Coordinates of C-alpha atoms in Angstrom, one line a residue:
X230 CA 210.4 -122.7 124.7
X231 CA 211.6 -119.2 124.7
X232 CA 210.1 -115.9 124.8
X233 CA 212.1 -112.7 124.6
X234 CA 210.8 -109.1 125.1
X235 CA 206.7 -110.1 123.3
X236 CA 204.5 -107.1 122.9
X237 CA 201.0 -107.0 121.4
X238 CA 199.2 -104.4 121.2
X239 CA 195.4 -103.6 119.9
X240 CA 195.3 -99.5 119.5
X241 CA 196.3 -98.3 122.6
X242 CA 195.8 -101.3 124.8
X243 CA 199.1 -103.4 125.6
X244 CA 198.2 -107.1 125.4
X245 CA 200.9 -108.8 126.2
X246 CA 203.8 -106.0 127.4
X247 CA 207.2 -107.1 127.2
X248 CA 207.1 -110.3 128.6
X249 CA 210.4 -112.7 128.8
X250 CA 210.8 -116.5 129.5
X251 CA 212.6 -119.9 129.1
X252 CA 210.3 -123.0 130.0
X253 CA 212.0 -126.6 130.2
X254 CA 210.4 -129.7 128.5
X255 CA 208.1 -132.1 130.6
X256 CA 206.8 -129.6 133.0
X257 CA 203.1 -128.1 133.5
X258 CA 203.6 -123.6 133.6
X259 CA 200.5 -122.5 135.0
X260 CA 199.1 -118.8 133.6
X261 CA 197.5 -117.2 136.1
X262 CA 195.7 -114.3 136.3
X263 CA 192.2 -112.7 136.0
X264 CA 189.8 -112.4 132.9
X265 CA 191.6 -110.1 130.4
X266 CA 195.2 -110.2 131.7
X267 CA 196.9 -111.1 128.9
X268 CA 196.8 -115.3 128.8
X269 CA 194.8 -116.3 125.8
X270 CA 196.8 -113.5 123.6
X271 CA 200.2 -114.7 125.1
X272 CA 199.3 -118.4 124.2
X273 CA 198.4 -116.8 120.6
X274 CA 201.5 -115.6 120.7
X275 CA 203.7 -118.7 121.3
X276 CA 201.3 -121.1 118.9
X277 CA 202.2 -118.8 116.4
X278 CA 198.4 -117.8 115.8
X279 CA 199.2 -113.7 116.5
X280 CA 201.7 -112.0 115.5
X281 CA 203.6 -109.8 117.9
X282 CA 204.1 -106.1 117.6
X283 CA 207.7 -106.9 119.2
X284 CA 209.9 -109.4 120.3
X285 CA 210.3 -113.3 119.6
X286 CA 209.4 -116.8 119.8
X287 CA 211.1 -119.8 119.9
X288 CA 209.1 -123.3 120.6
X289 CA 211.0 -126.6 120.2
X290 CA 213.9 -124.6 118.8
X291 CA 212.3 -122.7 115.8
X292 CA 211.4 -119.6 115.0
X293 CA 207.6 -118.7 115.7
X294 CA 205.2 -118.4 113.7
X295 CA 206.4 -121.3 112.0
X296 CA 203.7 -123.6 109.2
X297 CA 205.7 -126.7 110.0
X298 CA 206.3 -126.2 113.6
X299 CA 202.4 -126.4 114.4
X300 CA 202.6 -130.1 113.5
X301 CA 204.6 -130.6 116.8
X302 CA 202.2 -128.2 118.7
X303 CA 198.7 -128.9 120.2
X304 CA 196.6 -126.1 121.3
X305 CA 193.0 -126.9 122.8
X306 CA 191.1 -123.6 123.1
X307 CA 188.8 -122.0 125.6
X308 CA 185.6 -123.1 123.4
X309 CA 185.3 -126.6 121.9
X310 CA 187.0 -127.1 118.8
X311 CA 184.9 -130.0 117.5
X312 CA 182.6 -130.5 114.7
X313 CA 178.8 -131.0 116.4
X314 CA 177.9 -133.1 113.1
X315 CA 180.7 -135.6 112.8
X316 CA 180.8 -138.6 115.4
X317 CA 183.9 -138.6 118.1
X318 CA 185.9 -140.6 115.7
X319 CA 185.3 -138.7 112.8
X320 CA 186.5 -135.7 114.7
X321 CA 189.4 -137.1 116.5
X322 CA 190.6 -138.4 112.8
X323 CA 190.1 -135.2 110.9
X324 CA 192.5 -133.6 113.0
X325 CA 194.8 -136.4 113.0
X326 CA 194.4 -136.1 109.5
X327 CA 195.4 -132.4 109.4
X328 CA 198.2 -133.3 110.8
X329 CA 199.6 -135.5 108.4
X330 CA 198.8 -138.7 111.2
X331 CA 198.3 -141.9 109.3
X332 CA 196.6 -144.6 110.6
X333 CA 194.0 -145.4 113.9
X334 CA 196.9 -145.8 116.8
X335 CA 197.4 -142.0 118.0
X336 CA 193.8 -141.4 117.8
X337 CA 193.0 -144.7 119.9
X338 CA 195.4 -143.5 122.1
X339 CA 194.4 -139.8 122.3
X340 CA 190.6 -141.1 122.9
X341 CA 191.7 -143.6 125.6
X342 CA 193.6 -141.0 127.4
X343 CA 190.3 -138.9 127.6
X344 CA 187.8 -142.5 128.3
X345 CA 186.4 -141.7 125.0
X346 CA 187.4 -145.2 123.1
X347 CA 184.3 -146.6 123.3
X348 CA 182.5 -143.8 122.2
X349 CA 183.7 -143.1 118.9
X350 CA 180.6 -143.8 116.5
X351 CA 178.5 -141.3 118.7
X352 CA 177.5 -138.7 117.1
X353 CA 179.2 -135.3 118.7
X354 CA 176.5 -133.4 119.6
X355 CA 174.8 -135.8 121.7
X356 CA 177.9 -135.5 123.9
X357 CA 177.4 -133.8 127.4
X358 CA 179.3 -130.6 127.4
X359 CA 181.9 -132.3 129.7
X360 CA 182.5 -135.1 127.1
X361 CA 182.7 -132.3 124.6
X362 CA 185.9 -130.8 126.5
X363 CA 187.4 -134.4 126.0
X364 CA 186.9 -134.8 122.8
X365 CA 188.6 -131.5 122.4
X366 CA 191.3 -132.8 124.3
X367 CA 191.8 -136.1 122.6
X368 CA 191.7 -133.5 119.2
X369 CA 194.6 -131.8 120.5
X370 CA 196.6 -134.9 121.0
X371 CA 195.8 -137.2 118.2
X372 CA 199.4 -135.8 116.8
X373 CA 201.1 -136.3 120.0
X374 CA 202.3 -133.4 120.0
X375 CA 206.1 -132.8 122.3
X376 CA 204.5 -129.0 123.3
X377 CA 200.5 -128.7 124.1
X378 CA 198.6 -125.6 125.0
X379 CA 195.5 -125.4 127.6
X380 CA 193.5 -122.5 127.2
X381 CA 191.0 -122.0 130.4
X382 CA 190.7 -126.0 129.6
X383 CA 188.7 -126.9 132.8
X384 CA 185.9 -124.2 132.4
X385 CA 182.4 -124.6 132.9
X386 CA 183.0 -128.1 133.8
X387 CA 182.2 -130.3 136.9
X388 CA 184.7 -131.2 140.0
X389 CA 185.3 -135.1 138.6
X390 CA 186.1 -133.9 135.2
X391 CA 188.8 -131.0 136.7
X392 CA 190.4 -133.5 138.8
X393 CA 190.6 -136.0 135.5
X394 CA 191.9 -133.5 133.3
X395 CA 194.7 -132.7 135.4
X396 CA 195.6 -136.5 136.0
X397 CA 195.4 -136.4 132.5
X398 CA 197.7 -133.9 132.3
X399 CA 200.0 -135.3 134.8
X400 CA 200.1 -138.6 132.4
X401 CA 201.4 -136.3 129.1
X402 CA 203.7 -134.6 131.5
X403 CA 206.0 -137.1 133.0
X404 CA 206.2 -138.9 129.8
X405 CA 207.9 -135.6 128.4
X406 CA 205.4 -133.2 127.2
X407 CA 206.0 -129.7 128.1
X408 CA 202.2 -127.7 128.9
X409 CA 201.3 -124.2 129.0
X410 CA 197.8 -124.1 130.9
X411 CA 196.1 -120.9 131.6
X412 CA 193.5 -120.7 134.0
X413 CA 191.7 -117.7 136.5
X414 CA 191.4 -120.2 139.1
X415 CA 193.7 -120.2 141.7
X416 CA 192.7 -123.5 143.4
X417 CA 194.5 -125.1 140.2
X418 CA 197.9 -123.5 140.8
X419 CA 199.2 -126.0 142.7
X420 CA 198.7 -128.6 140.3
X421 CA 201.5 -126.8 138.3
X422 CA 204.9 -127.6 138.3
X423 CA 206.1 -123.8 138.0
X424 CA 203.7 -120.3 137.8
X425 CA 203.9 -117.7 136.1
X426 CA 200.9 -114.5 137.4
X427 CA 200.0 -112.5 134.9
X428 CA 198.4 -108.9 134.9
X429 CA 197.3 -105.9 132.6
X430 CA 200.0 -108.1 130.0
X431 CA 202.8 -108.4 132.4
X432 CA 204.2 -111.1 134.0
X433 CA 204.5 -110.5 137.8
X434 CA 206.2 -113.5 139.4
X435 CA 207.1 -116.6 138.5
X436 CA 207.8 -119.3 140.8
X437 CA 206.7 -122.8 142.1
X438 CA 203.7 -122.3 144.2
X439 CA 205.1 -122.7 147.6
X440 CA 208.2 -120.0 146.5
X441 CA 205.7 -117.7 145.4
X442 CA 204.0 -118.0 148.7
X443 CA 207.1 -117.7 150.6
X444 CA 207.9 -114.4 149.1
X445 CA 204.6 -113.0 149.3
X446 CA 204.7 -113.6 153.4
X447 CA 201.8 -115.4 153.1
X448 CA 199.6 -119.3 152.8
X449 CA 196.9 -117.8 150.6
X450 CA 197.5 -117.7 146.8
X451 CA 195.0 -115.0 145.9
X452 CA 196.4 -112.7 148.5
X453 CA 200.0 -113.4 147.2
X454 CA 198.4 -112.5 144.0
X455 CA 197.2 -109.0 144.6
X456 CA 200.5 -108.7 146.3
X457 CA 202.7 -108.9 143.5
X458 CA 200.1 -106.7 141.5
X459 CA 200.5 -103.9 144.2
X460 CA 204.4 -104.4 144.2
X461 CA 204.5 -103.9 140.3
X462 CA 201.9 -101.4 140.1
X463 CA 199.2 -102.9 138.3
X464 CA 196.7 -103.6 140.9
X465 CA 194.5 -100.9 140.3

């Protein structure tokens, strides 16, 4: 996945302001930054969902946006993506379906990953919000998808259910998957493989945890965070 020189802008307010990158395959890149830094537009941006105002895309090779290149792309978002009406199964195979997935097998395997097999002619909105996030997982997965995209996925739900998603995570990782997860909370970052801080639409450093520490002077992420602000001028 590439990104070379993306701006987006809405009137006078920079976005996402000229941000550059290369990320390898079967890795987890953690955004991280506060509420209204730039992540959910950036991942807009690389799904192909926004258009930017300048600069390019690339994911898996092609050009961004790209109609056919979403088939090889899942992208759960910040709220759930899941129709309240339809059971679990019904929802995990109309997005299979969308698609172009034929047959039960990736959406078996999506719902397994998330422990939602055995669940799948409950109806969805007798879910608990936490099984809600899963289904929206499994959703996103049901294409297997070689690139997947996390927006703020462990939000508003319980300690058990963070630490499962990110073992979930893990799984999709080392069997090649390459994930972009954005998240405000810091106690996450080390879960990532790589980081990349973002503020006011810029990205600040970018770094494994522990070499992002290192060059802050310091043990504490949050402190390395405001840092790197200060350093580029975009902590106020």
């Amino acid at each position: 996945m590439r990104a070379a020189g993306l701006v987006k802008t809405f009137g006078t307010i920079r976005a996402v302001d000229d941000v550059s990158f290369d990320l390898a395959p079967g890795r987890i890149y953690g955004l991280l930054g506060p509420n209204g830094s730039g992540k959910t537009t950036l991942i807009r941006l690389l799904t192909g969902m926004a258009r930017p105002a300048a600069g390019t895309v690339e994911v898996l090779g092609v050009a961004m946006p790209s109609r056919p290149n979403l088939s090889r792309i899942g992208y759960m978002t910040q709220s759930d993506g899941v129709y309240p009406a339809l059971t679990v199964g019904e929802n995990a195979r109309f997005f299979a379906a969308a698609y172009g997935v034929t047959g039960d097998a990736a959406v078996l395997d999506a719902l397994t990953l998330v422990d939602l097999a055995d669940r799948q002619g409950d109806v969805t909105s007798t879910l608990s919000g936490g099984q809600r996030r899963r289904l929206s997982l499994a959703c996103a997965l049901t294409h297997r998808p070689p690139v997947l995209f996390l927006d703020e996925p462990t939000v508003g739900i319980d300690p058990l259910l963070r630490v499962q998603f990110w073992g979930h995570f893990r799984t999709l990782a080392e069997a090649g998957t390459t994930i972009v997860v954005s998240s405000h909370v810091m106690d996450e970052a080390d879960r990532c493989d790589e980081l990349l801080f973002m503020r006011s639409g810029r990205v600040i450093a970018r770094g494994t945890g522990r070499q992002i520490r290192d060059r802050a002077g310091t043990d504490d992420l949050e402190q390395a965070f405001l840092a790197f602000a200060s350093e580029n001028g975009v902590g106020r």
